[in-house]
Short mmCIF file of N, CA and C in Angstrom, two decimals:
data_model
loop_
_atom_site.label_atom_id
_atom_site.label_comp_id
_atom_site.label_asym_id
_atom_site.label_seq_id
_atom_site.Cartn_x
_atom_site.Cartn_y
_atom_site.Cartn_z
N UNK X 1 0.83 -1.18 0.00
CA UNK X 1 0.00 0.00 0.00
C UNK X 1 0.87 1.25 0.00
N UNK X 2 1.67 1.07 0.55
CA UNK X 2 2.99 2.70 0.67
C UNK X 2 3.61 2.93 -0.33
N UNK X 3 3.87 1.70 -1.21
CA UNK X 3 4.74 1.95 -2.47
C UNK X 3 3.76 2.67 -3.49
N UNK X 4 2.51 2.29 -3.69
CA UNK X 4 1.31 2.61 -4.51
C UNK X 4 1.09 4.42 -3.72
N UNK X 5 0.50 4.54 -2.63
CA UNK X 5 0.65 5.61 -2.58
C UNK X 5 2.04 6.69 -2.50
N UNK X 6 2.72 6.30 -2.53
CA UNK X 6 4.14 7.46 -3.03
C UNK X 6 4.16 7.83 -4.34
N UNK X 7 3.00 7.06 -4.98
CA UNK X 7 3.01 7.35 -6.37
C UNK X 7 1.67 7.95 -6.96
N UNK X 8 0.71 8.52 -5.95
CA UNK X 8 -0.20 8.96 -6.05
C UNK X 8 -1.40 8.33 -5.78
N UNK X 9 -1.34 7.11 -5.95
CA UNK X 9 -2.39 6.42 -5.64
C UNK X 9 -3.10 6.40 -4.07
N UNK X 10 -4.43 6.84 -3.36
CA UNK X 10 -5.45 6.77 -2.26
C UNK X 10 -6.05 5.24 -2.09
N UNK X 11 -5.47 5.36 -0.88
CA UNK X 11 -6.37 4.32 -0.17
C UNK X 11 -7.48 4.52 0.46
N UNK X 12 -8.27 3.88 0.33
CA UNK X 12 -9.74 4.30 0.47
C UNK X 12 -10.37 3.09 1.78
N UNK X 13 -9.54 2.40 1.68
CA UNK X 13 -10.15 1.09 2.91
C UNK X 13 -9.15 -0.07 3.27
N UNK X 14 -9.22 -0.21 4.51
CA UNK X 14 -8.02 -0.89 5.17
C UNK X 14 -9.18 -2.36 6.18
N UNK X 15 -8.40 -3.81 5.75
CA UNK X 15 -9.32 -4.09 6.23
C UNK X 15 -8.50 -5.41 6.74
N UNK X 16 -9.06 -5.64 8.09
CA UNK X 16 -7.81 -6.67 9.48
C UNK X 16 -8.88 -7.63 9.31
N UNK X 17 -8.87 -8.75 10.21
CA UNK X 17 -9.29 -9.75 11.08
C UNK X 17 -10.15 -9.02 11.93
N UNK X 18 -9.60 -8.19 12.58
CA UNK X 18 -11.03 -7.83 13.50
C UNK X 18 -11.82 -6.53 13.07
N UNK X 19 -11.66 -6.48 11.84
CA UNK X 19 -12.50 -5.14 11.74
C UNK X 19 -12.13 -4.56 10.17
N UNK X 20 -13.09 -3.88 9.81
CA UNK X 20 -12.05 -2.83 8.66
C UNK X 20 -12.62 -1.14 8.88
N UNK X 21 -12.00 -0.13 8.00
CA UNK X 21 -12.02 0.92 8.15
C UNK X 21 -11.99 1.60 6.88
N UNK X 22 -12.59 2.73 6.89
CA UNK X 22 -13.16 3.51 5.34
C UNK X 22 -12.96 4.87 5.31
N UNK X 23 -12.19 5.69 4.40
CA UNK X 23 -12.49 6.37 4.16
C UNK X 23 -12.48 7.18 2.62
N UNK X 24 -13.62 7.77 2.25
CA UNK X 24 -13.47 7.82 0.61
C UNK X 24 -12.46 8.75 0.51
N UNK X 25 -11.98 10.13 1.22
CA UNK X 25 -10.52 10.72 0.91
C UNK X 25 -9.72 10.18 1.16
N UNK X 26 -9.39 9.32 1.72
CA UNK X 26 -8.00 8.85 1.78
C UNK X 26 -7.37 8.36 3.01
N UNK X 27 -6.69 6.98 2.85
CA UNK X 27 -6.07 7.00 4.83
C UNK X 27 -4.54 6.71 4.50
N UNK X 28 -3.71 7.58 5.03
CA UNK X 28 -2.54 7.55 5.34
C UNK X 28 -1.57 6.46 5.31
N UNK X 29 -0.90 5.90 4.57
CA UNK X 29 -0.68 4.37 5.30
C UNK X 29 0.25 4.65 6.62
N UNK X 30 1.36 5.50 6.67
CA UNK X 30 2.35 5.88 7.47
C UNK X 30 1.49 6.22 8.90
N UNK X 31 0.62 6.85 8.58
CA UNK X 31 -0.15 7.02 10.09
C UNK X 31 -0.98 6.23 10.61
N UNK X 32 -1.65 5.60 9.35
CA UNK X 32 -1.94 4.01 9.77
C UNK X 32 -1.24 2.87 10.59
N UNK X 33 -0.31 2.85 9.79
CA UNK X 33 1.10 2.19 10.47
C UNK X 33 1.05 2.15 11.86
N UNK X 34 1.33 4.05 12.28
CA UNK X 34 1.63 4.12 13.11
C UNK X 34 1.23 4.07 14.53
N UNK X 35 -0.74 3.93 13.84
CA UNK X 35 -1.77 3.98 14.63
C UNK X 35 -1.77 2.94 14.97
N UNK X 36 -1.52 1.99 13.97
CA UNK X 36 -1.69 0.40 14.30
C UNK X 36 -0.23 -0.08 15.34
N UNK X 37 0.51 0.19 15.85
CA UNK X 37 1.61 -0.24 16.41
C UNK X 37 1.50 0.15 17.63
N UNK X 38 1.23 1.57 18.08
CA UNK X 38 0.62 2.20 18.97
C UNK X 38 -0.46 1.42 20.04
N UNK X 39 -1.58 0.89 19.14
CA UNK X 39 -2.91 0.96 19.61
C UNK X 39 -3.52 -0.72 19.45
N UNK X 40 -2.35 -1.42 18.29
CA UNK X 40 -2.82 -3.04 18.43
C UNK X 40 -3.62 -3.06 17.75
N UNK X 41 -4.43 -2.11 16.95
CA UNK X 41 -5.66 -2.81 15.85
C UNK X 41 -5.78 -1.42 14.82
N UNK X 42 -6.35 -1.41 13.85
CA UNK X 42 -6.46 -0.52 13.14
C UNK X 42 -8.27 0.38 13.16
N UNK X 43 -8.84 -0.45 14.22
CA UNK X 43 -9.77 0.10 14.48
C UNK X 43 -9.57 1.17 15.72
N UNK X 44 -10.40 2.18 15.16
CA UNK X 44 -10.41 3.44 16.06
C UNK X 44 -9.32 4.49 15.40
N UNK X 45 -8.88 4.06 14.16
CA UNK X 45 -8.34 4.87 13.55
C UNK X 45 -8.77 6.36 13.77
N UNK X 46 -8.22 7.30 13.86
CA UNK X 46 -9.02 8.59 14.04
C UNK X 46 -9.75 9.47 12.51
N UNK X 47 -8.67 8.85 11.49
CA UNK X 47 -9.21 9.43 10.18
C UNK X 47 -9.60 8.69 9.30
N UNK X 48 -10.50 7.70 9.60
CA UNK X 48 -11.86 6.75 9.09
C UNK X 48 -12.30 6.04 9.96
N UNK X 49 -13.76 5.86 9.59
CA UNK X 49 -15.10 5.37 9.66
C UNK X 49 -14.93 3.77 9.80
N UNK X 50 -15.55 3.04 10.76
CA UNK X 50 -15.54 1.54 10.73
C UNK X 50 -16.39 1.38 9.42
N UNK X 51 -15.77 -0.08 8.81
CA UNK X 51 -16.73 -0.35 7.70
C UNK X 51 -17.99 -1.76 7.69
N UNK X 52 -18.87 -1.71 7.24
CA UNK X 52 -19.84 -2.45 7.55
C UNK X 52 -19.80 -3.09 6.58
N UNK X 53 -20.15 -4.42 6.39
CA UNK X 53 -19.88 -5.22 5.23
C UNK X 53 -18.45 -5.89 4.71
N UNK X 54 -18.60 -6.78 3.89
CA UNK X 54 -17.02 -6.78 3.22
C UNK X 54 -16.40 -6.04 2.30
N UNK X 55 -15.38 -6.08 2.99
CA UNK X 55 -14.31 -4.67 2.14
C UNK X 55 -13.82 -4.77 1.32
N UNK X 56 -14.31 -6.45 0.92
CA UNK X 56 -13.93 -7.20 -1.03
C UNK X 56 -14.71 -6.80 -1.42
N UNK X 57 -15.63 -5.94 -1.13
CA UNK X 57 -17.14 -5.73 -2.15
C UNK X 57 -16.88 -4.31 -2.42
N UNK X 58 -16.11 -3.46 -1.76
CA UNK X 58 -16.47 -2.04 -1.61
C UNK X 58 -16.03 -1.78 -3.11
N UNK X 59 -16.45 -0.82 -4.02
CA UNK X 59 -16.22 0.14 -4.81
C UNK X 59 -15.05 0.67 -4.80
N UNK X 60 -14.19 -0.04 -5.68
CA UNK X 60 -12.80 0.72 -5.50
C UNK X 60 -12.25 0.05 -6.90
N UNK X 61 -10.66 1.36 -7.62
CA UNK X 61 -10.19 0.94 -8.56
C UNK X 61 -9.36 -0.39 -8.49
N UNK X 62 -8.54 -0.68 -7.08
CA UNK X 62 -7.76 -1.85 -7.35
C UNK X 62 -8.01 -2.47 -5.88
N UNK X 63 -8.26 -3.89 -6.15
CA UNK X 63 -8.37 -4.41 -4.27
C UNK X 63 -6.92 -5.66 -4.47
N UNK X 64 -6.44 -5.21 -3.27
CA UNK X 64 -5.54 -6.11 -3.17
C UNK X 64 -5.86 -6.65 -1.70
N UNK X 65 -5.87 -8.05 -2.09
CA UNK X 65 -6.62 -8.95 -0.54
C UNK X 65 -5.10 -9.65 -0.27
N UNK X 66 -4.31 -8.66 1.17
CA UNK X 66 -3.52 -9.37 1.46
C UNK X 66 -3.24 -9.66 2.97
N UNK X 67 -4.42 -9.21 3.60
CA UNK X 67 -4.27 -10.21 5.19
C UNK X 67 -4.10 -11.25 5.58
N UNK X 68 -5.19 -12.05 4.47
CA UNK X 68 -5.21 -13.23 4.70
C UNK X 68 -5.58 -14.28 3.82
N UNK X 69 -5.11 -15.25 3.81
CA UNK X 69 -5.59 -15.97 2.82
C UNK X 69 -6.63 -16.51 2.19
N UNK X 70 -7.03 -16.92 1.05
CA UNK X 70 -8.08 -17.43 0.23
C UNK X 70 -9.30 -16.86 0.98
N UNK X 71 -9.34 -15.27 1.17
CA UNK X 71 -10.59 -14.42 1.05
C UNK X 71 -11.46 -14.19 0.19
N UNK X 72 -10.64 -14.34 -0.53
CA UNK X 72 -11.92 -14.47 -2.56
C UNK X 72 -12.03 -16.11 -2.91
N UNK X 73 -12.72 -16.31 -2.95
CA UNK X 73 -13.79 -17.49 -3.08
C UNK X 73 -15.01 -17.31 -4.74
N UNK X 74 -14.70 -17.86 -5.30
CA UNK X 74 -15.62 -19.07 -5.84
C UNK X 74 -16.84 -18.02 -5.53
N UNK X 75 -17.63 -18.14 -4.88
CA UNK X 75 -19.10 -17.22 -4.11
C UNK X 75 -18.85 -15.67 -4.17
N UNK X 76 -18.04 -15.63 -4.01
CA UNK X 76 -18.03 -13.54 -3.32
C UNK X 76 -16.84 -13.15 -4.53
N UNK X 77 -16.41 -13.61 -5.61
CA UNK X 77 -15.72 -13.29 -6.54
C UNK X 77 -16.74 -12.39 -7.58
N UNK X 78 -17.71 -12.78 -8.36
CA UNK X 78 -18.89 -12.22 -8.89
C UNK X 78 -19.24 -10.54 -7.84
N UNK X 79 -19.39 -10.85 -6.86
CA UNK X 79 -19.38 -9.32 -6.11
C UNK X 79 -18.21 -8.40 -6.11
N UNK X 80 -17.19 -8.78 -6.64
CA UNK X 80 -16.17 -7.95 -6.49
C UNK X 80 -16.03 -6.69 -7.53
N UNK X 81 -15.84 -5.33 -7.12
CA UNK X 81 -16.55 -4.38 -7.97
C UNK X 81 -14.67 -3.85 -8.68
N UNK X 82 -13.90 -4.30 -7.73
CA UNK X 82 -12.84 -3.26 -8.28
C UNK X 82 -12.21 -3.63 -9.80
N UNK X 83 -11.33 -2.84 -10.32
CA UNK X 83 -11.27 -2.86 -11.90
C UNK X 83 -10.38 -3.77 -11.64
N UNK X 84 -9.15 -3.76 -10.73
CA UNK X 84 -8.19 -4.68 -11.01
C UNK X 84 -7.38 -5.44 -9.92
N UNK X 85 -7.86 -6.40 -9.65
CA UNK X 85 -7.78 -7.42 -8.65
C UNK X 85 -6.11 -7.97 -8.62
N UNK X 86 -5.29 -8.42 -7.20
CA UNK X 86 -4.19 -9.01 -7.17
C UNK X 86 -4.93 -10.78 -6.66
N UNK X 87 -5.04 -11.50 -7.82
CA UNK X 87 -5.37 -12.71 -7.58
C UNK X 87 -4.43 -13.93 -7.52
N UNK X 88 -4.58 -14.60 -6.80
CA UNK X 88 -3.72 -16.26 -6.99
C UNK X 88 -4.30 -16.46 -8.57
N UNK X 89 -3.33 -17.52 -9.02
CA UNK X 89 -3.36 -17.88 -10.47
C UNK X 89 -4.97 -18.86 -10.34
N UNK X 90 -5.15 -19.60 -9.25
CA UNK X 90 -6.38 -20.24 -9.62
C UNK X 90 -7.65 -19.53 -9.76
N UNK X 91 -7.66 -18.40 -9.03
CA UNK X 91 -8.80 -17.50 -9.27
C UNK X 91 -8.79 -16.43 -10.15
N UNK X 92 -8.02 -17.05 -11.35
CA UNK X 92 -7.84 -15.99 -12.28
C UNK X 92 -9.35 -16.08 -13.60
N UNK X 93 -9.11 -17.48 -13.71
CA UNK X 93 -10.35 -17.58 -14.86
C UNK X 93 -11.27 -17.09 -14.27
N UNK X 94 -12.10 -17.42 -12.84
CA UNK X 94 -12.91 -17.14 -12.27
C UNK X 94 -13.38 -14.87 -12.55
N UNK X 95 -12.34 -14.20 -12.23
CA UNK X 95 -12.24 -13.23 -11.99
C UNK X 95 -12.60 -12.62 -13.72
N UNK X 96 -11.51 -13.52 -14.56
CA UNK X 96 -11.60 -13.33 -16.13
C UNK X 96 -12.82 -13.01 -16.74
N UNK X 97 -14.07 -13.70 -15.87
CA UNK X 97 -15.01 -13.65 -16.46
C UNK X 97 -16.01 -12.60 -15.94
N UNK X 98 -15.50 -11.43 -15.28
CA UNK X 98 -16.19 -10.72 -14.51
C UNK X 98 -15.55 -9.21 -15.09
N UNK X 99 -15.30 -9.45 -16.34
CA UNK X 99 -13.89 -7.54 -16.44
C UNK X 99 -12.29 -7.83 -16.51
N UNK X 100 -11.87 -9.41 -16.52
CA UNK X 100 -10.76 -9.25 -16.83
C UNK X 100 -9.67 -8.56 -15.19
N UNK X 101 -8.43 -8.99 -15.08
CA UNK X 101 -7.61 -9.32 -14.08
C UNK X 101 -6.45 -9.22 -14.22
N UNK X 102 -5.54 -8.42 -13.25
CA UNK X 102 -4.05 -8.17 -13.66
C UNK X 102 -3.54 -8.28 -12.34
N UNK X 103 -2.09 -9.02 -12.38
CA UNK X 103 -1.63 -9.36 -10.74
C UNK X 103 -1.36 -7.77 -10.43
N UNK X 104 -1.23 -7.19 -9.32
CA UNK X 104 -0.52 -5.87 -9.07
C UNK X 104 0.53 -5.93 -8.50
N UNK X 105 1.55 -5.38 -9.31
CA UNK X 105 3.31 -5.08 -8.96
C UNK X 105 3.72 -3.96 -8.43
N UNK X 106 3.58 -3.77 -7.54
CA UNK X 106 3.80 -2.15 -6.95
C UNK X 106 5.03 -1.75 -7.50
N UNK X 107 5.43 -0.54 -7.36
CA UNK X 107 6.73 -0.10 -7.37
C UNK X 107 7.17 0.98 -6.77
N UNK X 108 8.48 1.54 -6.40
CA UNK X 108 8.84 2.22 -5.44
C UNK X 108 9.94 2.90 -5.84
N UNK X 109 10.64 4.06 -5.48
CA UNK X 109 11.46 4.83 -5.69
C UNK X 109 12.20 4.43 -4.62
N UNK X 110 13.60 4.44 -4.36
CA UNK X 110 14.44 4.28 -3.08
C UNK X 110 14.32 5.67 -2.53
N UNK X 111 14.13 6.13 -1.38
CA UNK X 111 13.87 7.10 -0.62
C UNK X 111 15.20 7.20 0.16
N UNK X 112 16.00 8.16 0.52
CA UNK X 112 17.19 8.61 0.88
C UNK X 112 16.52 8.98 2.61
N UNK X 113 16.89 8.90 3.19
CA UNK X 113 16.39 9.43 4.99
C UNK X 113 17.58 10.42 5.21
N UNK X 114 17.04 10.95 6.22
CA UNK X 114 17.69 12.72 6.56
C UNK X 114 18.68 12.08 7.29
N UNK X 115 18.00 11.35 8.78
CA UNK X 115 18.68 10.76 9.67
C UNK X 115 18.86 9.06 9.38
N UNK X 116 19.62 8.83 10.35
CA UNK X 116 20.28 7.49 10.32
C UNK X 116 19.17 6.09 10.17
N UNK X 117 19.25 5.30 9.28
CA UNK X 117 18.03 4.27 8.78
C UNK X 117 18.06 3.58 10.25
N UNK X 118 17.31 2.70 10.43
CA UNK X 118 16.82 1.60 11.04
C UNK X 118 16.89 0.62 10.41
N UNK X 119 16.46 -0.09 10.72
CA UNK X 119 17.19 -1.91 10.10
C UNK X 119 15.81 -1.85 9.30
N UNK X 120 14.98 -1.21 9.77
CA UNK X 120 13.36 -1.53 9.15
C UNK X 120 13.86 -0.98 7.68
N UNK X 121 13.72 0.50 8.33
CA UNK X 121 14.22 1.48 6.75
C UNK X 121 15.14 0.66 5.30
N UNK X 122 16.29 0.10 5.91
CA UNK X 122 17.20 -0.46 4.93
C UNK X 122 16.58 -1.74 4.63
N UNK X 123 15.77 -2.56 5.14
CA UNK X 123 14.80 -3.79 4.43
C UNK X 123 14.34 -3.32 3.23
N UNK X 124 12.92 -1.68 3.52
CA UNK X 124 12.13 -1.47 3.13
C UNK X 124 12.79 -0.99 1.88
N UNK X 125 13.88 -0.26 1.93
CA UNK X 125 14.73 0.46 1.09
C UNK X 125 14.99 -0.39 -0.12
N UNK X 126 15.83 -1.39 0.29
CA UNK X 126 15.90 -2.53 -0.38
C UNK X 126 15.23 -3.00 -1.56
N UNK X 127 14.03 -3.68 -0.45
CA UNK X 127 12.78 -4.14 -1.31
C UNK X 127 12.16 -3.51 -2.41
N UNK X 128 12.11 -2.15 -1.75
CA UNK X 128 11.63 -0.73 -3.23
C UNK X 128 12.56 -1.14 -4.41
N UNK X 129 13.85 -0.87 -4.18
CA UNK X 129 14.99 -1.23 -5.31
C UNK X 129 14.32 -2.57 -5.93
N UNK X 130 14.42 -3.60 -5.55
CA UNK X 130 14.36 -4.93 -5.72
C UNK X 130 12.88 -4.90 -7.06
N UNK X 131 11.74 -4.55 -6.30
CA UNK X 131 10.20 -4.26 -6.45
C UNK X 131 10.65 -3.35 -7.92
N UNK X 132 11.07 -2.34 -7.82
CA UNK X 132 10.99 -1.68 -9.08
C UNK X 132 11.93 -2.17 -10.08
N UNK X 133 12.73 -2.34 -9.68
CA UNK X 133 13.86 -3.33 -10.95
C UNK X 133 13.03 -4.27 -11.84
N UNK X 134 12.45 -5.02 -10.80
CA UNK X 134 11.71 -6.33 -11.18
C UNK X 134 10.14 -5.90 -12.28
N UNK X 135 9.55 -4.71 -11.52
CA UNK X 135 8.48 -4.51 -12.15
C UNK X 135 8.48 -3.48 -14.00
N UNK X 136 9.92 -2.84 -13.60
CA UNK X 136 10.28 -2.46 -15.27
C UNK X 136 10.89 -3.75 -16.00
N UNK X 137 11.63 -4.32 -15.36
CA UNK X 137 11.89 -5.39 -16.35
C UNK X 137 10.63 -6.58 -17.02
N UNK X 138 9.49 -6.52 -16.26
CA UNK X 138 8.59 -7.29 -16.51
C UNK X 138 7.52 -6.78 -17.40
N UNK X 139 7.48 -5.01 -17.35
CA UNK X 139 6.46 -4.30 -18.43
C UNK X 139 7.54 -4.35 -19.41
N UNK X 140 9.19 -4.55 -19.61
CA UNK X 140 9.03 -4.46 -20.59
C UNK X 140 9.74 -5.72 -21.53
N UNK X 141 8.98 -6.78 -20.64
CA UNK X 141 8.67 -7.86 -21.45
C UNK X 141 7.42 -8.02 -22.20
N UNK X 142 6.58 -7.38 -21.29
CA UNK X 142 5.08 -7.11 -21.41
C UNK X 142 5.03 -6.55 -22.85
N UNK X 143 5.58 -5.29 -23.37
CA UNK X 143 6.06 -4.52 -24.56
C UNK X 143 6.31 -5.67 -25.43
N UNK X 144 7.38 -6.13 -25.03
CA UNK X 144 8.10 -6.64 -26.31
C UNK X 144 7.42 -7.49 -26.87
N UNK X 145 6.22 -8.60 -26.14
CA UNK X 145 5.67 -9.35 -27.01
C UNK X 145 4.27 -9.28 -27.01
N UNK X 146 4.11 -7.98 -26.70
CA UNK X 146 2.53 -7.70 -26.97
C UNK X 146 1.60 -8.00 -25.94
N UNK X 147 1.89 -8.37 -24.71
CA UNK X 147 1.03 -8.95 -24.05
C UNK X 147 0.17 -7.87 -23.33
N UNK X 148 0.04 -6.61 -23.23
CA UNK X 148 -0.71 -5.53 -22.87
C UNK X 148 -0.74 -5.94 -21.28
N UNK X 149 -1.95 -5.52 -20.90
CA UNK X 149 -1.78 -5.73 -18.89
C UNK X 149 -1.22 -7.41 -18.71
N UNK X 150 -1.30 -7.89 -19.28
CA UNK X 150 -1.30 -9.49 -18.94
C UNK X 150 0.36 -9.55 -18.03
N UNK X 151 0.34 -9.24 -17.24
CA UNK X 151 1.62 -9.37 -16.22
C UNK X 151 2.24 -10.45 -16.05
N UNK X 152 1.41 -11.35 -15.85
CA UNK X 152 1.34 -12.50 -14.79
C UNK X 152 2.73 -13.53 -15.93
N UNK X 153 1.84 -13.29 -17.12
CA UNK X 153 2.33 -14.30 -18.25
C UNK X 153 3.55 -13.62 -18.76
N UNK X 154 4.19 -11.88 -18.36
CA UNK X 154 4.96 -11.38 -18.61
C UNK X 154 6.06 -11.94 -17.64
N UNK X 155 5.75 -12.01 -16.54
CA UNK X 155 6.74 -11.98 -15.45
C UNK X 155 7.74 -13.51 -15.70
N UNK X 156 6.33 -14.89 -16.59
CA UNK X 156 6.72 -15.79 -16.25
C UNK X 156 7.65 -15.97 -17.69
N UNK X 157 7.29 -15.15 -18.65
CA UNK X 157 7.79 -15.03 -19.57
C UNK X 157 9.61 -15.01 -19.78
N UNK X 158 9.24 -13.73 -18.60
CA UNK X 158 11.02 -12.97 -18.26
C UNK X 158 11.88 -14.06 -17.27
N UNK X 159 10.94 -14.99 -16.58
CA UNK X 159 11.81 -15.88 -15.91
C UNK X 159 12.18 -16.62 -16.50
N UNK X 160 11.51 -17.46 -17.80
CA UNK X 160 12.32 -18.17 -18.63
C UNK X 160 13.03 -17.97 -19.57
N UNK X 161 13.29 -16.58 -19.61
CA UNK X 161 14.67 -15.88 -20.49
C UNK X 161 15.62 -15.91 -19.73
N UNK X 162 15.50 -15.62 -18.76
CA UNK X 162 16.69 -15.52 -17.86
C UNK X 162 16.92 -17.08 -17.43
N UNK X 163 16.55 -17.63 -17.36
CA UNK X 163 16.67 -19.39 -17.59
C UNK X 163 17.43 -19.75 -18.33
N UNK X 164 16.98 -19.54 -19.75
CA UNK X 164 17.71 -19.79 -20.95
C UNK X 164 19.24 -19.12 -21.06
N UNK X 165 18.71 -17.87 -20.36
CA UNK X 165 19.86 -16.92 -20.51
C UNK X 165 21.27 -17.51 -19.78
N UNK X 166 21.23 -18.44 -18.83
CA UNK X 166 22.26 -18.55 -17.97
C UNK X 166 21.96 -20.30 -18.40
N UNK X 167 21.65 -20.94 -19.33
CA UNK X 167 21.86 -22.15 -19.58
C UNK X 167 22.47 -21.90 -20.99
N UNK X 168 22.06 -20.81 -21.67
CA UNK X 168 22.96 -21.05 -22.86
C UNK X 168 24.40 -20.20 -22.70
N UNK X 169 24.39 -19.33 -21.67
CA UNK X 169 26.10 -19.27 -21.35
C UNK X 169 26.43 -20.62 -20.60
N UNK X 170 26.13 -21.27 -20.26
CA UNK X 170 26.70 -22.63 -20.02
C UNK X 170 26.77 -23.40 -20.72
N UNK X 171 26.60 -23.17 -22.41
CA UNK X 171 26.27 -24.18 -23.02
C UNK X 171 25.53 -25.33 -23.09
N UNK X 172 24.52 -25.69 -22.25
CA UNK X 172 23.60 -26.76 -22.56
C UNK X 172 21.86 -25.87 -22.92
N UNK X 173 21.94 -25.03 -24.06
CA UNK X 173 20.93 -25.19 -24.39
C UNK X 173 20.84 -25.50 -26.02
N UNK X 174 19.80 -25.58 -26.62
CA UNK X 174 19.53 -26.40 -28.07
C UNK X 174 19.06 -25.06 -28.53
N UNK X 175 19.75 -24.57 -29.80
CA UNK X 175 19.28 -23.75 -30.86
C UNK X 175 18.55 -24.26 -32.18
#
C-alpha cells in the first residue's frame, strides 16, 4: 500500500481480522502504520469510519486482498466491484469472467532518509529497489511481445529468459 501511494495512488479502505475501516478521501498508510503499532488494531483509527460489510465488495479501482488468505472465493468473486484485482493464479479464470484481471506489482522509488536508517528502513529500502527493478523489467517484457496488462504471463515469460539466458552461457541449451 505505501509503495502505490508514493506514487499517487489513495487508499480508500483498510481491512484486518477484526474489523475494517473507510475512508473515501483517503487514509494515510504511514499514520496508519503508526496507529496500528501504537494501539494493536487498526480500528479506532481517528481518520476513518468503521466499515460495515465486506471490504472485497467495496467500490474501488484496485483491491488487493492481502491479510489473509483465500478471502476471494468461488461465491463472493462475482461481487467484487474493483477494476483490477491481485489474484492467486487459480482465481484468475474465475475473476476473467467478470472484467478481466491483472496481478498488481507495486513499485517504489528508493527514498534517501535525513537521519540514520533503522534496520526496518534499509529492508524497506531494499525491497523498493528490488520491487521496481523487477516490475520495469517485466512491463518491458510485457512490450516486447505484446502482451498488454497481462503481467502474470509477462513476469513468467522474463523468468524463462533468464533461464535460458544462464543455460545457454553454459552451453547446454539447443538452438
Amino acid at each position: 500500500m505505501r509503495y502505490l501511494h508514493r506514487f499517487g495512488a489513495k487508499c480508500i479502505a483498510v481491512g484486518e481480522s477484526d474489523g475494517s475501516i473507510w475512508n473515501p478521501d483517503g487514509i494515510d498508510p504511514k499514520e496508519l502504520e503508526d496507529f496500528k503499532l501504537q494501539h494493536g488494531s487498526i480500528l479506532g483509527f481517528p481518520k476513518a469510519k468503521p466499515y460495515e460489510g465486506s471490504i472485497l465488495e467495496a467500490d474501488c479501482d484496485i483491491l488487493i486482498p492481502a491479510a489473509s488468505e483465500k478471502q476471494l472465493t468461488k461465491s463472493n468473486a462475482p461481487r467484487v466491484k474493483a477494476k483490477i484485482v491481485s489474484v492467486q493464479e487459480s482465481l484468475e479464470r474465475k475473476f476473467g469472467k467478470h472484467g478481466g484481471t491483472i496481478p498488481i506489482v507495486p513499485t517504489a522509488e528508493f527514498q534517501d532518509r535525513i537521519s540514520g536508517a533503522s534496520e526496518k528502513d534499509i529492508v524497506h529500502s531494499g525491497l523498493a529497489y528490488t520491487m521496481e527493478r523487477s516490475a520495469r523489467q517485466i512491463m518491458r517484457t510485457a512490450m516486447k511481445y505484446n502482451l498488454g496488462l497481462d503481467l502474470r504471463t509477462a513476469a513468467y515469460v522474463n523468468a524463462i529468459e533468464k533461464v535460458f539466458k544462464v543455460y545457454n552461457e553454459a552451453g547446454v541449451t539447443f538452438t
